[in-house]
Short mmCIF file of C-alpha atoms in Angstrom, two decimals:
data_model
loop_
_atom_site.label_atom_id
_atom_site.label_comp_id
_atom_site.label_asym_id
_atom_site.label_seq_id
_atom_site.Cartn_x
_atom_site.Cartn_y
_atom_site.Cartn_z
CA GLN A 1 92.47 116.88 91.05
CA LYS A 2 92.94 114.01 93.53
CA GLU A 3 90.08 112.73 94.60
CA VAL A 4 90.00 113.56 98.51
CA GLU A 5 91.73 116.86 98.99
CA GLN A 6 92.52 117.64 102.47
CA ASP A 7 94.71 120.14 104.18
CA PRO A 8 97.77 119.11 106.02
CA GLY A 9 97.54 121.67 108.56
CA PRO A 10 98.90 121.47 111.44
CA LEU A 11 96.03 122.49 113.17
CA SER A 12 96.67 123.86 116.63
CA VAL A 13 93.98 124.33 119.29
CA PRO A 14 94.20 124.82 123.09
CA GLU A 15 92.66 122.02 125.02
CA GLY A 16 88.64 121.77 125.44
CA ALA A 17 88.14 123.46 122.08
CA ILE A 18 85.79 121.99 119.30
CA VAL A 19 88.29 121.36 116.06
CA SER A 20 86.71 121.40 112.81
CA LEU A 21 88.23 118.88 110.48
CA ASN A 22 87.01 119.49 106.61
CA CYS A 23 87.93 117.03 103.25
CA THR A 24 86.41 117.59 99.42
CA TYR A 25 85.56 114.96 97.15
CA SER A 26 85.05 114.79 93.21
CA ASN A 27 83.98 111.71 92.49
CA SER A 28 79.97 111.53 93.74
CA ALA A 29 79.77 107.92 92.40
CA PHE A 30 80.72 106.73 96.07
CA GLN A 31 78.70 107.22 98.73
CA TYR A 32 80.65 105.54 101.55
CA PHE A 33 82.67 107.44 104.36
CA MET A 34 85.01 106.83 106.76
CA TRP A 35 87.57 108.98 109.59
CA TYR A 36 90.75 107.17 110.18
CA ARG A 37 93.29 109.13 113.03
CA GLN A 38 96.71 107.68 112.65
CA TYR A 39 99.18 108.42 115.45
CA SER A 40 102.90 108.63 114.19
CA ARG A 41 104.35 105.66 113.10
CA LYS A 42 101.64 103.84 113.81
CA GLY A 43 98.73 102.35 111.50
CA PRO A 44 95.49 104.04 110.59
CA GLU A 45 92.14 103.11 113.03
CA LEU A 46 89.04 104.03 112.15
CA LEU A 47 86.91 106.15 113.59
CA MET A 48 84.00 107.06 111.77
CA TYR A 49 82.28 105.62 109.15
CA THR A 50 79.04 106.87 106.96
CA TYR A 51 77.11 106.89 104.45
CA SER A 52 75.20 109.02 102.24
CA SER A 53 74.53 112.51 103.73
CA GLY A 54 73.63 113.74 107.55
CA ASN A 55 75.17 113.75 111.08
CA LYS A 56 76.08 110.94 112.78
CA GLU A 57 77.62 111.11 116.35
CA ASP A 58 80.07 108.56 118.33
CA GLY A 59 80.86 110.03 122.04
CA ARG A 60 83.00 113.56 121.35
CA PHE A 61 82.96 112.45 117.70
CA THR A 62 80.35 113.76 114.69
CA ALA A 63 80.79 113.56 111.12
CA GLN A 64 78.90 115.41 108.48
CA VAL A 65 78.19 114.86 104.97
CA ASP A 66 77.44 117.06 102.79
CA LYS A 67 76.57 115.88 99.41
CA SER A 68 75.66 119.11 97.40
CA SER A 69 79.02 120.36 98.47
CA LYS A 70 80.84 117.23 98.20
CA TYR A 71 82.21 117.99 101.72
CA ILE A 72 82.93 115.86 104.59
CA SER A 73 83.41 117.03 108.30
CA LEU A 74 84.60 115.49 111.07
CA PHE A 75 83.95 117.52 114.56
CA ILE A 76 85.76 116.47 117.91
CA ARG A 77 83.82 118.01 121.07
CA ASP A 78 86.03 118.76 124.11
CA SER A 79 89.87 118.16 122.46
CA GLN A 80 92.28 116.40 124.83
CA PRO A 81 95.97 116.33 124.13
CA SER A 82 95.26 112.64 123.23
CA ASP A 83 93.59 113.89 120.31
CA SER A 84 96.70 115.09 118.59
CA ALA A 85 97.04 112.75 115.25
CA THR A 86 96.94 112.74 111.88
CA TYR A 87 93.12 112.29 110.85
CA LEU A 88 92.44 110.46 107.86
CA CYS A 89 89.10 111.03 105.39
CA VAL A 90 88.60 108.04 103.57
CA GLN A 91 85.47 107.55 99.94
CA LEU A 92 85.36 104.04 99.31
CA ARG A 93 84.75 103.12 96.24
CA GLY A 94 81.38 101.02 95.62
CA GLY A 95 80.89 97.99 93.17
CA GLY A 96 81.91 95.62 95.91
CA SER A 97 85.22 96.40 96.27
CA TYR A 98 84.91 98.88 98.37
CA ILE A 99 88.52 99.94 97.88
CA PRO A 100 89.53 103.20 99.85
CA THR A 101 91.51 106.24 98.52
CA PHE A 102 92.69 108.37 101.68
CA GLY A 103 93.30 112.05 101.66
CA ARG A 104 96.73 112.93 102.59
CA GLY A 105 95.41 113.72 106.32
CA THR A 106 95.32 116.97 108.15
CA SER A 107 97.96 117.25 111.03
CA LEU A 108 96.36 118.17 114.60
CA ILE A 109 98.13 118.78 117.76
CA VAL A 110 95.97 119.87 120.92
CA HIS A 111 98.00 121.92 123.72
CA PRO A 112 96.87 121.74 126.79
CA GLY B 1 89.22 91.90 119.07
CA ALA B 2 90.27 92.70 114.78
CA VAL B 3 94.22 92.90 115.26
CA VAL B 4 96.29 92.72 112.78
CA SER B 5 99.62 92.47 113.44
CA GLN B 6 103.06 93.08 110.62
CA HIS B 7 106.76 91.71 110.95
CA PRO B 8 108.94 92.94 111.06
CA SER B 9 108.05 96.81 111.96
CA TRP B 10 111.10 98.04 110.90
CA VAL B 11 113.99 96.55 108.53
CA ILE B 12 117.00 97.72 107.08
CA CYS B 13 118.50 96.41 104.15
CA LYS B 14 121.73 97.20 101.33
CA SER B 15 120.11 97.63 97.98
CA GLY B 16 119.65 95.48 95.76
CA THR B 17 118.44 92.36 98.42
CA SER B 18 114.78 91.48 98.81
CA VAL B 19 112.59 91.83 102.17
CA LYS B 20 109.44 89.86 103.08
CA ILE B 21 106.93 91.47 104.86
CA GLU B 22 104.35 89.48 106.99
CA CYS B 23 100.59 90.58 107.73
CA ARG B 24 98.38 88.39 109.57
CA SER B 25 94.93 89.13 110.65
CA LEU B 26 95.12 87.57 114.38
CA ASP B 27 91.71 87.16 115.46
CA PHE B 28 89.33 87.29 112.16
CA GLN B 29 89.28 86.16 108.89
CA ALA B 30 90.93 88.87 106.63
CA THR B 31 88.81 87.92 102.91
CA THR B 32 90.59 90.78 101.16
CA MET B 33 94.45 92.20 102.72
CA PHE B 34 95.63 95.60 101.13
CA TRP B 35 99.10 96.63 100.83
CA TYR B 36 99.53 100.73 101.40
CA ARG B 37 103.26 103.09 100.89
CA GLN B 38 103.02 105.98 103.46
CA PHE B 39 105.97 107.98 102.69
CA PRO B 40 106.69 110.93 105.18
CA LYS B 41 103.87 113.36 105.66
CA GLN B 42 101.78 111.73 102.68
CA SER B 43 98.82 110.26 102.62
CA LEU B 44 98.68 105.75 102.71
CA MET B 45 98.54 104.88 98.65
CA LEU B 46 96.84 102.18 97.77
CA MET B 47 99.48 99.43 96.04
CA ALA B 48 97.27 96.24 95.50
CA THR B 49 94.35 94.61 96.34
CA SER B 50 94.25 90.72 96.95
CA ASN B 51 91.86 87.84 98.09
CA GLU B 52 92.73 84.63 99.17
CA GLY B 53 93.81 82.33 96.70
CA SER B 54 93.37 84.91 94.14
CA LYS B 55 96.68 86.96 92.13
CA ALA B 56 96.74 89.86 93.44
CA THR B 57 95.47 93.54 91.58
CA TYR B 58 98.00 96.37 91.42
CA GLU B 59 97.18 99.69 91.04
CA GLN B 60 98.55 101.42 88.63
CA GLY B 61 102.05 102.54 88.77
CA VAL B 62 103.02 99.35 90.82
CA GLU B 63 105.52 97.25 89.66
CA LYS B 64 103.97 93.67 90.41
CA ASP B 65 107.14 92.56 89.52
CA LYS B 66 109.11 94.10 92.20
CA PHE B 67 106.11 93.84 94.67
CA LEU B 68 105.46 90.44 95.15
CA ILE B 69 102.26 89.79 96.90
CA ASN B 70 100.70 86.12 98.31
CA HIS B 71 98.09 85.86 100.40
CA ALA B 72 98.38 82.45 100.87
CA SER B 73 95.19 81.85 103.83
CA LEU B 74 92.58 83.84 105.09
CA THR B 75 95.16 85.18 107.72
CA LEU B 76 98.55 85.76 105.85
CA SER B 77 99.21 87.96 103.29
CA THR B 78 102.79 88.95 102.57
CA LEU B 79 104.55 91.33 100.62
CA THR B 80 107.99 90.90 99.13
CA VAL B 81 110.06 93.78 98.09
CA THR B 82 112.51 92.34 95.43
CA SER B 83 115.55 94.16 94.47
CA ALA B 84 115.19 97.08 96.68
CA HIS B 85 116.64 100.30 96.19
CA PRO B 86 116.45 103.76 98.11
CA GLU B 87 113.45 104.94 96.87
CA ASP B 88 112.09 102.00 98.52
CA SER B 89 113.01 103.16 101.98
CA SER B 90 108.96 103.94 102.92
CA PHE B 91 106.43 102.83 105.55
CA TYR B 92 104.48 99.32 104.51
CA ILE B 93 100.94 99.30 106.13
CA CYS B 94 99.02 96.84 105.53
CA SER B 95 94.56 95.78 106.46
CA GLY B 96 93.08 93.30 106.67
CA ALA B 97 89.05 93.46 105.64
CA GLY B 98 86.56 91.05 106.95
CA LEU B 99 83.93 90.17 109.31
CA ALA B 100 85.53 90.55 112.70
CA PRO B 101 84.17 89.91 116.46
CA GLY B 102 81.54 92.50 117.66
CA ARG B 103 81.28 94.01 114.33
CA ALA B 104 78.60 94.47 112.23
CA TYR B 105 79.60 95.22 108.84
CA ASN B 106 83.04 94.33 107.14
CA GLU B 107 85.73 96.81 107.70
CA GLN B 108 89.61 97.50 107.11
CA PHE B 109 91.33 96.55 109.98
CA PHE B 110 95.04 98.09 109.17
CA GLY B 111 98.35 96.85 110.68
CA PRO B 112 100.97 98.88 112.60
CA GLY B 113 103.30 99.68 109.68
CA THR B 114 106.71 98.36 108.24
CA ARG B 115 109.38 100.74 108.51
CA LEU B 116 111.88 99.99 105.50
CA THR B 117 115.24 101.50 104.80
CA VAL B 118 117.55 100.66 102.04
CA LEU B 119 121.01 101.35 102.14
#
C-alpha cells in the first residue's frame, strides 16, 4: 500500500462547480499535510498547508483533514478554467526532517 | 519572493554522456534542497535530500554514484546524471526549503523542472 493515495482522475467539471479532491494516507504518525498545484511541465506550487484535524480556508480553497478516517480533502469553490491542473496531496514526515511523501496527483479539468 | 530556478529547462544528450542540472534559490537561503524525478502522469518521487555542506541522503533504490548531488552553498545545488541512459529520461525537479521573505515558517519552493531526454 502506498503511503499517500490519490485517484488520478481526470476529474472534469463545468466552470463554477464546487470541486472535491481527496486523498488517503496510511501513516498516522505524521500530521502535516499540504496541497500543491502543478500545471503541465511546471514545478508544483503550494496551495495549502494544514496540521492535524479540522478545516483551513484560503479564498476559494478549503483543506480538510479527518484523522479518524485518514482522509484529506481539498475543496475548490466557484472553479475556474485556470484551476485546471494536477493537484498533489503531500504528507510530511516528521522528526525534524519534514521530508514530503507525494500522492500521484489528481488531474482536474474545468471547462467553460 | 521565494523563487527557485533550474538550468537548463530542457536537455537532450547521447547515451553514455553526463548531464549537470543546476538548482538555485534566488531570494532566500535554502538550508535543505530536494531532488525529485517525475515520469509522465506519475507523482514526484524523491531522489535525495541535501543540506548545505553535507553529503546528500539518497532514497532507497536511487544510485548515489549515478546521480551525483552537490550542495556547495545555501543557494546552489547541482544534480549530475552520470553515464545517462534512455531510461533516465524524465522530468527532474528540485526544491529548496527555508524561511523565505514574508513567510512565517519553513516552506518548500519548487523549481520549474528540467526535462532530460537521453537518446
